[in-house]
Coordinates of C-alpha atoms in Angstrom, one line a residue:
Chain A
M1 CA -18.9 11.4 9.1
S2 CA -16.3 10.5 11.7
V3 CA -14.1 7.4 11.2
R4 CA -13.8 4.8 13.9
E5 CA -11.8 1.9 12.7
L6 CA -9.0 -0.4 13.6
V7 CA -6.1 -0.6 11.0
V8 CA -4.2 -3.8 11.5
L9 CA -0.5 -3.3 10.8
G10 CA 1.0 -6.5 12.0
T11 CA -0.3 -9.8 13.4
S12 CA 2.7 -12.0 14.4
S13 CA 3.8 -12.8 17.9
Q14 CA 7.5 -13.3 18.5
V15 CA 8.3 -14.7 15.1
P16 CA 7.2 -12.7 12.0
T17 CA 6.4 -14.7 8.9
R18 CA 6.1 -14.2 5.2
T19 CA 2.6 -12.9 5.6
R20 CA 2.8 -11.4 9.1
S21 CA 4.8 -8.4 10.3
H22 CA 5.2 -8.0 14.0
Q23 CA 2.4 -6.9 16.2
A24 CA 1.0 -3.3 15.6
A25 CA -2.4 -1.7 15.2
V26 CA -3.8 1.8 14.7
L27 CA -7.1 2.9 16.0
R28 CA -8.6 5.8 14.0
W29 CA -11.2 7.5 16.2
D30 CA -12.5 10.8 15.0
D31 CA -9.5 13.1 15.2
E32 CA -7.3 10.7 17.3
V33 CA -4.9 8.2 15.6
V34 CA -3.7 5.9 18.3
L35 CA -0.9 3.5 17.6
F36 CA -0.9 0.3 19.8
D37 CA 2.3 -1.8 20.4
P38 CA 4.5 -0.8 17.4
G39 CA 6.6 -3.9 16.8
E40 CA 9.5 -3.9 14.4
G41 CA 8.5 -2.9 10.9
T42 CA 5.6 -0.6 11.9
Q43 CA 7.0 2.4 10.0
R44 CA 6.8 0.5 6.7
Q45 CA 3.4 -1.1 7.5
L46 CA 2.0 2.4 8.1
T47 CA 3.0 3.2 4.5
L48 CA 1.5 0.0 3.2
A49 CA -1.7 0.8 5.2
G50 CA -1.9 4.4 4.0
V51 CA -1.7 5.9 7.5
P52 CA 0.5 9.0 7.6
A53 CA 3.0 8.7 10.5
A54 CA 2.5 12.4 11.2
S55 CA -1.2 11.8 12.0
I56 CA -0.3 9.6 15.0
S57 CA -1.4 11.5 18.1
R58 CA -1.0 8.8 20.8
I59 CA 1.1 5.6 21.2
C60 CA 0.1 3.0 23.8
L61 CA 2.5 0.2 24.7
T62 CA 1.2 -2.8 26.7
H63 CA 4.7 -4.0 27.6
L64 CA 8.3 -3.8 26.6
H65 CA 8.9 -7.2 25.0
G66 CA 10.6 -6.7 21.6
D67 CA 7.7 -7.8 19.4
H68 CA 5.6 -5.0 20.9
C69 CA 8.0 -2.1 21.0
L70 CA 11.0 -2.4 18.6
G71 CA 9.2 -0.3 16.0
L72 CA 9.0 2.6 18.3
P73 CA 12.3 4.3 17.4
G74 CA 11.5 4.2 13.6
V75 CA 7.9 5.4 14.1
L76 CA 9.1 8.4 16.2
Q77 CA 11.8 9.3 13.7
R78 CA 9.3 9.1 10.9
I79 CA 6.8 11.3 12.8
A80 CA 9.4 13.9 13.2
L81 CA 10.7 13.6 9.6
D82 CA 7.1 14.0 8.3
G83 CA 6.8 17.2 10.2
R84 CA 4.2 16.6 12.9
Q85 CA 3.7 19.9 14.7
K86 CA 1.8 18.7 17.8
P87 CA 3.2 16.5 20.5
V88 CA 2.8 12.8 20.7
D89 CA 1.5 11.2 23.9
L90 CA 3.2 8.0 24.9
Y91 CA 1.6 5.6 27.4
F92 CA 3.5 2.6 28.8
P93 CA 4.1 0.6 32.0
E94 CA 6.3 2.5 34.3
A95 CA 8.4 -0.6 34.9
G96 CA 9.5 -0.4 31.3
Q97 CA 10.8 3.2 31.6
E98 CA 14.5 2.1 31.1
F99 CA 13.5 0.4 27.8
V100 CA 11.5 3.4 26.7
D101 CA 14.5 5.6 27.5
R102 CA 16.8 3.4 25.4
L103 CA 14.4 3.0 22.5
R104 CA 14.1 6.8 22.3
T105 CA 17.8 7.2 22.1
S106 CA 18.8 4.1 20.2
S107 CA 20.3 5.6 17.1
A108 CA 22.1 8.8 16.0
S109 CA 19.0 9.8 14.0
G110 CA 18.1 12.9 15.9
P111 CA 15.8 13.9 18.6
G112 CA 12.4 12.8 17.2
P113 CA 9.2 14.6 17.8
D114 CA 7.9 16.3 20.9
V115 CA 6.9 13.3 23.1
R116 CA 4.9 13.5 26.4
E117 CA 5.6 10.4 28.4
H118 CA 2.8 8.9 30.6
P119 CA 4.3 6.1 32.6
V120 CA 1.5 4.0 34.2
A121 CA 2.1 2.3 37.6
A122 CA -1.5 1.5 38.7
D123 CA -4.9 0.5 37.5
G124 CA -7.3 3.2 36.7
V125 CA -7.8 6.3 34.5
V126 CA -4.6 7.3 32.8
D127 CA -5.7 10.3 30.7
T128 CA -8.7 12.2 29.5
W129 CA -8.7 13.2 25.8
P130 CA -11.4 15.3 24.1
G131 CA -14.3 12.9 24.2
L132 CA -12.4 9.9 25.4
V133 CA -11.1 8.5 28.7
L134 CA -8.1 6.2 28.6
S135 CA -7.7 3.7 31.4
A136 CA -5.4 0.8 32.1
R137 CA -5.3 -2.4 34.0
A138 CA -2.4 -4.7 34.8
L139 CA -2.4 -8.0 32.9
D140 CA -0.8 -11.3 33.9
H141 CA 2.3 -11.6 31.8
R142 CA 6.0 -12.5 32.3
V143 CA 7.0 -8.8 32.5
P144 CA 4.8 -5.9 33.7
A145 CA 2.0 -5.4 31.2
Y146 CA -1.1 -3.2 31.0
G147 CA -4.1 -3.5 28.8
W148 CA -5.8 -0.4 27.5
R149 CA -9.5 0.7 27.5
L150 CA -10.9 3.7 25.7
V151 CA -14.3 4.9 26.8
E152 CA -16.4 7.6 25.1
P153 CA -18.5 9.3 27.8
D154 CA -22.2 8.8 27.3
G155 CA -23.9 11.6 25.5
R156 CA -27.2 12.6 23.9
R157 CA -28.4 12.2 20.3
V158 CA -30.4 15.0 18.7
L159 CA -33.9 13.9 17.4
R160 CA -34.2 16.0 14.3
D161 CA -37.9 16.0 14.1
R162 CA -38.5 17.2 17.6
L163 CA -35.7 19.8 17.3
D164 CA -37.3 21.2 14.1
A165 CA -40.6 21.4 15.9
T166 CA -39.2 23.7 18.5
G167 CA -38.1 26.2 15.8
L168 CA -34.6 26.3 17.3
A169 CA -31.7 26.8 14.8
G170 CA -28.1 27.8 14.6
P171 CA -26.1 28.7 17.7
E172 CA -29.2 28.3 19.9
V173 CA -28.9 24.5 19.4
G174 CA -25.4 24.5 20.6
R175 CA -26.5 26.5 23.7
L176 CA -29.3 24.0 24.4
L177 CA -26.9 21.0 24.2
R178 CA -24.3 22.8 26.4
E179 CA -26.6 24.4 28.9
G180 CA -29.5 22.0 29.1
E181 CA -32.2 24.4 28.3
V182 CA -33.0 27.6 26.3
V183 CA -36.0 29.9 26.1
V184 CA -37.7 30.1 22.7
D185 CA -40.6 32.6 22.3
G186 CA -41.1 32.6 26.1
R187 CA -41.2 28.8 26.3
T188 CA -38.4 26.8 27.9
V189 CA -37.1 24.0 25.8
R190 CA -35.2 21.3 27.8
V191 CA -32.5 19.2 26.2
E192 CA -34.4 16.0 27.2
E193 CA -37.3 17.0 24.9
V194 CA -35.2 17.0 21.7
T195 CA -32.6 14.4 22.4
E196 CA -32.3 10.8 23.6
P197 CA -29.5 9.2 25.6
R198 CA -26.6 8.0 23.4
R199 CA -24.3 5.4 24.9
G200 CA -20.6 6.1 24.5
Q201 CA -18.5 3.6 22.5
V202 CA -15.9 1.5 24.1
F203 CA -12.6 0.1 22.7
A204 CA -10.3 -2.4 24.5
F205 CA -6.8 -3.6 23.6
V206 CA -5.5 -6.6 25.5
M207 CA -2.2 -8.1 24.6
D208 CA 0.1 -10.6 26.2
T209 CA -1.5 -12.1 29.3
R210 CA -2.8 -15.3 30.9
R211 CA -6.6 -15.3 31.2
C212 CA -7.4 -13.0 34.1
A213 CA -10.1 -10.8 35.6
A214 CA -8.4 -7.7 34.4
A215 CA -8.8 -8.8 30.8
V216 CA -12.5 -9.1 31.3
E217 CA -12.8 -5.7 33.0
L218 CA -10.9 -4.1 30.2
C219 CA -13.2 -5.6 27.6
R220 CA -16.5 -5.0 29.6
D221 CA -19.2 -4.0 27.2
A222 CA -16.6 -3.1 24.5
D223 CA -18.0 -2.3 21.0
L224 CA -14.6 -3.5 19.7
A225 CA -12.0 -5.5 21.6
V226 CA -8.7 -6.6 20.3
T227 CA -7.0 -9.4 22.1
E228 CA -4.0 -11.6 21.5
S229 CA -4.6 -15.1 20.4
T230 CA -1.2 -16.7 20.4
Y231 CA -2.2 -20.4 20.7
L232 CA -5.1 -22.9 20.4
R233 CA -6.6 -24.9 23.1
T234 CA -4.4 -27.9 22.3
E235 CA -1.5 -25.7 23.3
A236 CA -3.0 -24.5 26.6
H237 CA 0.1 -25.7 28.4
L238 CA 2.2 -23.3 26.3
A239 CA -0.2 -20.5 26.9
Q240 CA 0.1 -21.1 30.6
D241 CA 3.9 -21.4 30.6
Y242 CA 4.5 -18.3 28.4
A243 CA 1.6 -16.3 29.8
H244 CA -0.5 -16.0 26.7
L245 CA -4.1 -16.5 25.6
T246 CA -5.5 -19.3 23.5
A247 CA -8.3 -18.4 21.0
A248 CA -10.7 -20.2 23.4
D249 CA -9.5 -18.0 26.2
A250 CA -10.1 -14.9 24.2
A251 CA -13.6 -16.0 23.3
G252 CA -14.4 -16.7 26.9
I253 CA -13.2 -13.3 27.9
A254 CA -15.3 -11.6 25.2
A255 CA -18.4 -13.6 26.2
E256 CA -18.0 -12.9 29.9
A257 CA -17.4 -9.2 29.2
G258 CA -20.2 -8.8 26.7
V259 CA -17.9 -7.7 23.8
R260 CA -19.8 -6.9 20.6
R261 CA -17.0 -7.6 18.1
L262 CA -13.8 -9.4 19.0
V263 CA -10.6 -9.1 16.9
L264 CA -7.9 -11.8 17.3
T265 CA -4.3 -11.1 16.4
H266 CA -0.7 -11.9 17.7
Y267 CA -0.6 -15.4 16.3
S268 CA 2.1 -18.0 16.8
S269 CA 4.0 -18.7 13.6
R270 CA 3.1 -22.4 14.0
H271 CA -0.3 -21.6 12.6
P272 CA 0.0 -20.3 9.1
D273 CA -3.8 -20.1 8.7
E274 CA -5.2 -17.6 11.1
Q275 CA -8.8 -18.8 10.5
V276 CA -8.2 -21.7 12.9
F277 CA -8.2 -19.1 15.7
A278 CA -11.6 -17.7 14.7
D279 CA -12.9 -21.2 14.2
E280 CA -12.0 -22.1 17.8
A281 CA -13.4 -18.9 19.2
R282 CA -16.8 -19.6 17.5
E283 CA -16.8 -23.2 18.6
V284 CA -16.4 -22.0 22.3
V285 CA -18.9 -19.1 21.9
P286 CA -21.3 -19.8 19.2
G287 CA -22.6 -16.7 17.4
L288 CA -19.6 -14.6 18.5
D289 CA -18.8 -11.8 16.2
V290 CA -15.1 -12.6 15.9
L291 CA -12.5 -11.8 13.3
A292 CA -9.0 -13.3 13.0
V293 CA -7.4 -10.4 11.2
R294 CA -4.6 -10.4 8.8
D295 CA -2.0 -7.7 8.2
L296 CA -3.5 -4.5 6.6
D297 CA -7.1 -5.5 7.4
R298 CA -9.4 -2.7 8.5
V299 CA -12.2 -3.3 11.0
E300 CA -14.9 -0.9 11.7
V301 CA -16.0 -0.2 15.3
P302 CA -19.6 -1.5 15.1
R303 CA -22.1 1.2 14.8
R304 CA -24.0 2.4 17.8
R305 CA -26.8 0.3 19.0
Chain B
M1 CA 31.1 -25.8 -4.3
S2 CA 31.3 -22.8 -2.0
V3 CA 28.7 -20.0 -2.2
R4 CA 29.8 -16.4 -2.5
E5 CA 26.8 -14.1 -3.0
L6 CA 25.1 -11.0 -1.7
V7 CA 21.6 -11.4 -0.5
V8 CA 19.8 -8.1 -0.6
L9 CA 17.4 -7.6 2.2
G10 CA 16.4 -4.0 2.0
T11 CA 17.2 -1.1 -0.4
S12 CA 15.6 2.0 1.0
S13 CA 17.4 5.0 2.6
Q14 CA 15.7 6.9 5.3
V15 CA 12.1 6.3 4.1
P16 CA 11.0 2.8 3.3
T17 CA 8.4 2.3 0.5
R18 CA 5.9 -0.3 -0.5
T19 CA 8.6 -2.2 -2.4
R20 CA 11.7 -1.3 -0.3
S21 CA 12.5 -2.3 3.2
H22 CA 15.2 -0.4 5.1
Q23 CA 18.8 -1.0 4.2
A24 CA 20.2 -4.5 4.9
A25 CA 22.3 -7.0 3.1
V26 CA 23.9 -10.4 3.8
L27 CA 27.1 -11.7 2.3
R28 CA 27.3 -15.4 2.1
W29 CA 31.0 -16.3 1.8
D30 CA 31.8 -20.0 2.2
D31 CA 31.1 -20.6 5.9
E32 CA 30.7 -17.0 6.8
V33 CA 27.3 -15.3 6.8
V34 CA 27.9 -11.6 7.3
L35 CA 25.0 -9.2 7.9
F36 CA 25.7 -5.5 6.9
D37 CA 23.7 -2.7 8.3
P38 CA 20.5 -4.3 9.6
G39 CA 17.9 -1.5 9.2
E40 CA 14.4 -2.0 10.7
G41 CA 12.6 -5.0 9.4
T42 CA 15.7 -7.1 8.8
Q43 CA 14.5 -10.0 10.9
R44 CA 11.5 -10.5 8.7
Q45 CA 13.4 -9.9 5.4
L46 CA 15.8 -12.7 6.5
T47 CA 12.7 -15.0 6.5
L48 CA 11.6 -13.7 3.1
A49 CA 15.1 -14.3 1.7
G50 CA 15.4 -17.7 3.2
V51 CA 18.5 -16.9 5.3
P52 CA 18.3 -18.5 8.8
A53 CA 19.1 -16.0 11.5
A54 CA 21.1 -18.5 13.4
S55 CA 23.5 -18.8 10.5
I56 CA 24.7 -15.2 10.9
S57 CA 28.3 -15.2 12.1
R58 CA 29.2 -11.6 11.9
I59 CA 27.4 -8.2 11.8
C60 CA 29.1 -5.1 10.4
L61 CA 27.5 -1.6 11.0
T62 CA 28.8 1.3 8.9
H63 CA 27.2 3.8 11.3
L64 CA 24.5 4.3 13.8
H65 CA 21.8 6.2 11.9
G66 CA 18.4 4.5 12.4
D67 CA 18.0 3.2 8.9
H68 CA 21.3 1.2 9.2
C69 CA 20.9 -0.2 12.7
L70 CA 17.3 -0.3 14.1
G71 CA 17.0 -3.9 13.0
L72 CA 19.8 -5.0 15.2
P73 CA 17.8 -5.8 18.4
G74 CA 15.3 -8.0 16.5
V75 CA 18.1 -9.8 14.6
L76 CA 20.0 -10.6 17.8
Q77 CA 16.8 -11.7 19.6
R78 CA 16.1 -14.0 16.7
I79 CA 19.6 -15.4 16.5
A80 CA 19.2 -16.4 20.2
L81 CA 15.7 -17.7 19.7
D82 CA 16.8 -19.9 16.9
G83 CA 19.5 -21.4 19.0
R84 CA 22.8 -20.3 17.6
Q85 CA 25.5 -21.9 19.6
K86 CA 28.5 -20.0 18.5
P87 CA 29.1 -16.3 19.3
V88 CA 28.3 -13.4 16.9
D89 CA 31.0 -10.9 16.1
L90 CA 29.8 -7.3 15.9
Y91 CA 31.8 -4.6 14.2
F92 CA 30.9 -0.9 14.4
P93 CA 32.3 2.6 14.8
E94 CA 33.6 3.1 18.3
A95 CA 31.9 6.5 18.4
G96 CA 28.5 4.7 18.2
Q97 CA 29.2 2.5 21.3
E98 CA 26.4 4.2 23.3
F99 CA 23.9 3.4 20.6
V100 CA 25.0 -0.2 20.3
D101 CA 24.7 -0.5 24.1
R102 CA 21.1 0.8 24.0
L103 CA 20.1 -1.3 20.9
R104 CA 21.4 -4.4 22.7
T105 CA 19.3 -3.6 25.8
S106 CA 16.3 -1.8 24.2
S107 CA 13.6 -4.3 25.2
A108 CA 12.7 -6.8 27.9
S109 CA 13.2 -9.7 25.5
G110 CA 16.2 -11.4 27.1
P111 CA 19.9 -11.3 26.8
G112 CA 20.3 -12.3 23.2
P113 CA 23.1 -14.5 21.8
D114 CA 26.8 -14.4 22.8
V115 CA 28.1 -11.2 21.1
R116 CA 31.8 -10.2 20.8
E117 CA 32.0 -6.5 20.2
H118 CA 34.6 -5.0 18.0
P119 CA 34.5 -1.2 18.1
V120 CA 36.6 0.4 15.4
A121 CA 38.4 3.7 16.0
A122 CA 40.9 3.9 13.2
D123 CA 41.5 2.8 9.6
G124 CA 43.2 -0.5 9.0
V125 CA 42.8 -4.2 9.6
V126 CA 40.0 -4.9 12.1
D127 CA 40.0 -8.7 12.3
T128 CA 41.3 -11.8 10.6
W129 CA 38.8 -14.6 9.9
P130 CA 39.7 -18.0 8.5
G131 CA 40.6 -17.2 4.9
L132 CA 39.5 -13.5 5.1
V133 CA 40.8 -10.2 6.4
L134 CA 38.3 -7.5 7.4
S135 CA 39.5 -3.9 7.3
A136 CA 37.7 -0.6 7.7
R137 CA 38.2 3.1 6.5
A138 CA 36.4 6.1 7.8
L139 CA 33.9 7.6 5.4
D140 CA 32.7 11.2 5.1
H141 CA 29.2 11.3 6.6
R142 CA 27.3 13.4 9.1
V143 CA 28.2 11.0 11.9
P144 CA 31.2 8.7 12.3
A145 CA 31.0 6.0 9.6
Y146 CA 33.2 3.3 8.4
G147 CA 33.2 1.4 5.1
W148 CA 34.1 -2.3 5.2
R149 CA 36.5 -4.3 3.0
L150 CA 36.9 -8.1 3.0
V151 CA 40.0 -9.6 1.3
E152 CA 40.7 -13.2 0.7
P153 CA 44.5 -13.6 0.9
D154 CA 46.1 -14.7 -2.4
G155 CA 46.6 -18.4 -2.7
R156 CA 47.5 -21.0 -5.3
R157 CA 45.3 -23.1 -7.6
V158 CA 46.3 -26.7 -8.1
L159 CA 46.9 -27.7 -11.8
R160 CA 45.4 -31.2 -11.8
D161 CA 47.4 -32.5 -14.8
R162 CA 50.7 -31.5 -13.4
L163 CA 49.8 -32.8 -10.0
D164 CA 48.8 -36.2 -11.5
A165 CA 52.1 -36.3 -13.4
T166 CA 54.0 -36.2 -10.2
G167 CA 52.2 -39.3 -8.8
L168 CA 51.4 -37.4 -5.6
A169 CA 48.2 -38.3 -3.9
G170 CA 46.3 -38.2 -0.6
P171 CA 47.9 -36.5 2.4
E172 CA 51.1 -35.8 0.5
V173 CA 49.3 -33.2 -1.6
G174 CA 48.2 -31.4 1.6
R175 CA 51.8 -31.5 2.8
L176 CA 53.1 -30.1 -0.5
L177 CA 50.6 -27.2 -0.3
R178 CA 51.4 -26.5 3.3
E179 CA 55.2 -27.0 3.3
G180 CA 56.1 -25.9 -0.2
E181 CA 57.8 -29.1 -1.3
V182 CA 57.8 -32.8 -0.8
V183 CA 60.2 -35.6 -1.9
V184 CA 58.7 -38.2 -4.2
D185 CA 60.8 -41.2 -5.3
G186 CA 63.9 -39.2 -4.5
R187 CA 62.8 -36.2 -6.5
T188 CA 61.8 -32.9 -4.8
V189 CA 58.5 -31.6 -6.1
R190 CA 58.0 -27.9 -5.4
V191 CA 54.6 -26.4 -5.0
E192 CA 55.2 -23.9 -7.9
E193 CA 55.5 -26.9 -10.3
V194 CA 51.9 -28.1 -9.7
T195 CA 50.0 -24.9 -8.9
E196 CA 49.6 -21.4 -10.3
P197 CA 48.9 -18.2 -8.3
R198 CA 45.3 -17.6 -7.4
R199 CA 44.3 -14.0 -6.6
G200 CA 42.1 -13.8 -3.5
Q201 CA 38.7 -12.2 -4.0
V202 CA 37.7 -8.8 -2.6
F203 CA 34.3 -7.5 -1.4
A204 CA 33.6 -3.9 -0.4
F205 CA 30.6 -2.4 1.4
V206 CA 30.4 1.4 1.3
M207 CA 27.4 3.2 2.7
D208 CA 26.6 6.7 3.6
T209 CA 29.4 9.1 2.5
R210 CA 30.3 11.9 0.3
R211 CA 32.6 10.9 -2.5
C212 CA 36.0 10.5 -0.9
A213 CA 39.3 8.8 -1.3
A214 CA 38.5 6.2 1.4
A215 CA 35.6 5.0 -0.7
V216 CA 37.9 4.4 -3.5
E217 CA 40.5 2.6 -1.4
L218 CA 37.8 0.4 0.1
C219 CA 36.6 -0.6 -3.3
R220 CA 40.1 -1.0 -4.8
D221 CA 40.1 -4.0 -7.2
A222 CA 37.0 -5.3 -5.6
D223 CA 35.3 -8.3 -7.3
L224 CA 32.0 -7.1 -5.8
A225 CA 31.4 -3.7 -4.3
V226 CA 28.2 -2.5 -2.8
T227 CA 27.7 1.3 -2.5
E228 CA 24.9 3.6 -1.5
S229 CA 23.2 5.5 -4.3
T230 CA 20.8 7.7 -2.6
Y231 CA 20.5 10.4 -5.3
L232 CA 21.0 11.2 -9.0
R233 CA 23.3 13.8 -10.5
T234 CA 20.5 16.3 -10.6
E235 CA 20.3 16.2 -6.9
A236 CA 24.1 16.6 -6.3
H237 CA 23.4 19.5 -3.9
L238 CA 21.3 17.2 -1.7
A239 CA 24.0 14.5 -1.8
Q240 CA 26.5 17.2 -0.7
D241 CA 24.3 18.6 2.0
Y242 CA 23.3 15.3 3.4
A243 CA 26.7 13.6 2.8
H244 CA 25.5 11.0 0.3
L245 CA 26.5 9.6 -3.1
T246 CA 24.8 10.0 -6.4
A247 CA 24.7 7.1 -8.8
A248 CA 27.3 9.0 -10.8
D249 CA 29.5 9.3 -7.8
A250 CA 29.3 5.6 -7.2
A251 CA 30.1 4.8 -10.8
G252 CA 33.1 7.1 -10.6
I253 CA 34.4 5.5 -7.5
A254 CA 34.0 2.0 -9.1
A255 CA 35.8 3.1 -12.2
E256 CA 38.7 4.7 -10.3
A257 CA 39.0 1.6 -8.0
G258 CA 38.8 -1.0 -10.8
V259 CA 35.7 -2.6 -9.4
R260 CA 34.5 -5.7 -11.4
R261 CA 30.8 -5.6 -10.4
L262 CA 29.1 -2.7 -8.7
V263 CA 25.9 -3.0 -6.7
L264 CA 23.8 0.1 -6.1
T265 CA 21.3 0.3 -3.2
H266 CA 20.0 2.7 -0.4
Y267 CA 17.8 4.7 -2.7
S268 CA 15.9 7.9 -1.9
S269 CA 12.1 7.2 -1.9
R270 CA 11.7 10.0 -4.5
H271 CA 12.8 7.5 -7.2
P272 CA 10.4 4.6 -7.3
D273 CA 12.2 3.0 -10.3
E274 CA 15.7 2.0 -9.2
Q275 CA 16.8 1.4 -12.8
V276 CA 17.4 5.2 -13.1
F277 CA 20.4 4.7 -10.9
A278 CA 21.9 1.9 -13.0
D279 CA 21.2 4.0 -16.1
E280 CA 23.0 7.0 -14.7
A281 CA 26.0 4.9 -13.6
R282 CA 26.3 3.3 -17.1
E283 CA 26.1 6.7 -18.7
V284 CA 29.0 8.0 -16.6
V285 CA 31.0 4.8 -17.0
P286 CA 30.1 3.0 -20.2
G287 CA 30.4 -0.8 -20.0
L288 CA 30.3 -0.8 -16.2
D289 CA 28.9 -4.1 -14.7
V290 CA 26.4 -2.4 -12.4
L291 CA 23.2 -3.6 -10.8
A292 CA 20.6 -1.4 -9.2
V293 CA 19.3 -4.1 -6.9
R294 CA 15.8 -4.6 -5.5
D295 CA 14.8 -6.2 -2.2
L296 CA 15.5 -10.0 -2.1
D297 CA 17.7 -9.9 -5.2
R298 CA 20.7 -12.2 -5.0
V299 CA 24.0 -11.2 -6.7
E300 CA 26.9 -13.6 -7.2
V301 CA 30.4 -12.5 -6.5
P302 CA 31.9 -12.7 -10.0
R303 CA 33.9 -15.9 -10.6
R304 CA 37.7 -15.6 -10.3
R305 CA 39.5 -14.3 -13.3

C-alpha cells in the first residue's frame, strides 16, 4: 500500500525554540519524497524523523528567507554523501536565484548531488511528475514567494466484483485500463463497466504570506493543506506588517477553499503552546479538521472519499 | 568572579546524529564570548545552552567545510535580530573568503550585524583583544585550515597581606600596579614587594587536521585544549586519508604540548558512545585529564596553578 503522509521536521518561524527546529517538512507520496522549505537543522531533523536524505527526490522552496532555506546546503551535501544516484529537482522563485546559487556553493564541502533547477517566475503548472502535477502561485510576502500545489490527475478505481465477472485477468486488465476496452470471448468490455471514477488527491503548501486569493486557489479542494500560522488574531497588526497569516486567517482560507484537513505550522516563538493556534482555527471555523503540528509529527493525507 | 568556560554546542563531525548536533562551541572568557566553528544548527543549540546570540563578540572558523560553518548565516541573522549593538569580529582562513562571502549573503534575511572580517593567511598573531592575544597556525587538512590559540599575557597577583602592610589603599594601588612603584610616607614601594607573578591562561582550539607540529604548538602549555577526535586508532588509515585525528593522536598532542585539560569532540557517527574516545586517550597517556564531551556540556578552564 502506498504511503501518503506529511512528516513534520520543524515548526518554528524566524526564532527556533527548545522544542521547535526551523521550518521544514517532507511529503511522502508513493515513490516521491518531497522536501518543502528546508530551514536550518533539516539534515539532523531528517535523522530524527527516520527519513533517509538519499530518498529525497524533489525540494520546493517557497522563498529565500533564511528560516526557509538555510538547511539546503546541508541537505544537498548529505544527499550526495548518502549516495543518491538519481538527480534531485529543485523548485524555487526565480527572484531568489542568486541566493540559491550561493547556498549551493556556500562551503568547501564538495559539489553535492546532481540537481536540476526549476526557477519559477509565473503562476501555473511548473512540472509534471509521474502521476502528479506541480503548480505554483505567487503569495503576498515581503520578498517574492510562491505557494505549491500538487494534484494527482483523476483516475478510475477498479470494481473487483465486476472485473471478476468479465473473466478478465493478468495483462488483459492492464490493457483494458490503458486502452479503454478489450474484447473477451467476442464481447467488448469497456473500462467504464468495471471501474468507477476516482478523484485525484490534492496537497497544498502555503507559507509566508498575507491572506490572499492565491492562498485560497492553492488550497482549493485540497485533501491536505499545510499553511503557516505565525500569529493569533490578537496580533493581526503584526501579521499585516510582516506579511504573515494568523491562525484565523489560515482557517478562513481552508474554509473558503474546501480543505479537508488543515495543518498549521511556522509558529512565532511567543507562543510556546501550539495548541492555541488550533483552538483559534476551530473557533473561527467550527468542525474544521485542523492540526497544530509539532516537530516530528506525522500526518496522513486523508483517505480518498 | 569571572567566568572562563567552554560551552559545547555540537559534537558531530560530518554526519549529525540523534544526540549530536554539528560541531560548534562557545568559549566564555570574562567579557568575551567566542564562537568556534558554527556548524549547522548552532543558532538553536545556543538557545538550548542558554547562551544569548547577541552576547557573541567573536567568531573563529578553522576552515570552510560545511560541518564547521553552515551555521554562520543563522547565527549572524540571530545576532542582528537580538539587537547586538557592537560589531562582531570574524576570523577565518583567507583561502575561504569566497565561502564566507556567500555564507554572509546566502538568504534574503537582511544584512545581519556589523561584522569585521579578519582573513588569516599566515601563522602568527592575528589580533590583540583586551587581556588576550589571538594567534593562528595552519593545520594539515584537505582544505586550508587554521587552529586557534588564545593567550592571556602574564600578569601579577596581589598578595593582600603584604599590600595591607604597606598601608596603600584606593587609587594608589592602581597606580602601583600600573607604574611599578609609588612613594608612601617617604618610602618607595615596588610592585614586586606586594605581588607575585601570575601566569596567563592559555586556550587552544584545534579542529580538522592530521597529526602535525602546528597542533602541538597551538596546544603548548594550554590550560584547556579542544581537539577533534574523529576516529579511533583502529581507523588510523581513515584518519590519514581524510586528514583527521584519532583519539590517540589527540592524546599524544596533548602530552607533547603539556596540556592541562583536553576536550575531545567532532566524533564520527560510527561511534555512538563518545566515551570510547576518552578511554583510548587515557590508554595512550595514563593520567591525562581528558573529557569526551557531549552536546551542551560545560567545561571549566582549570583554575590557575
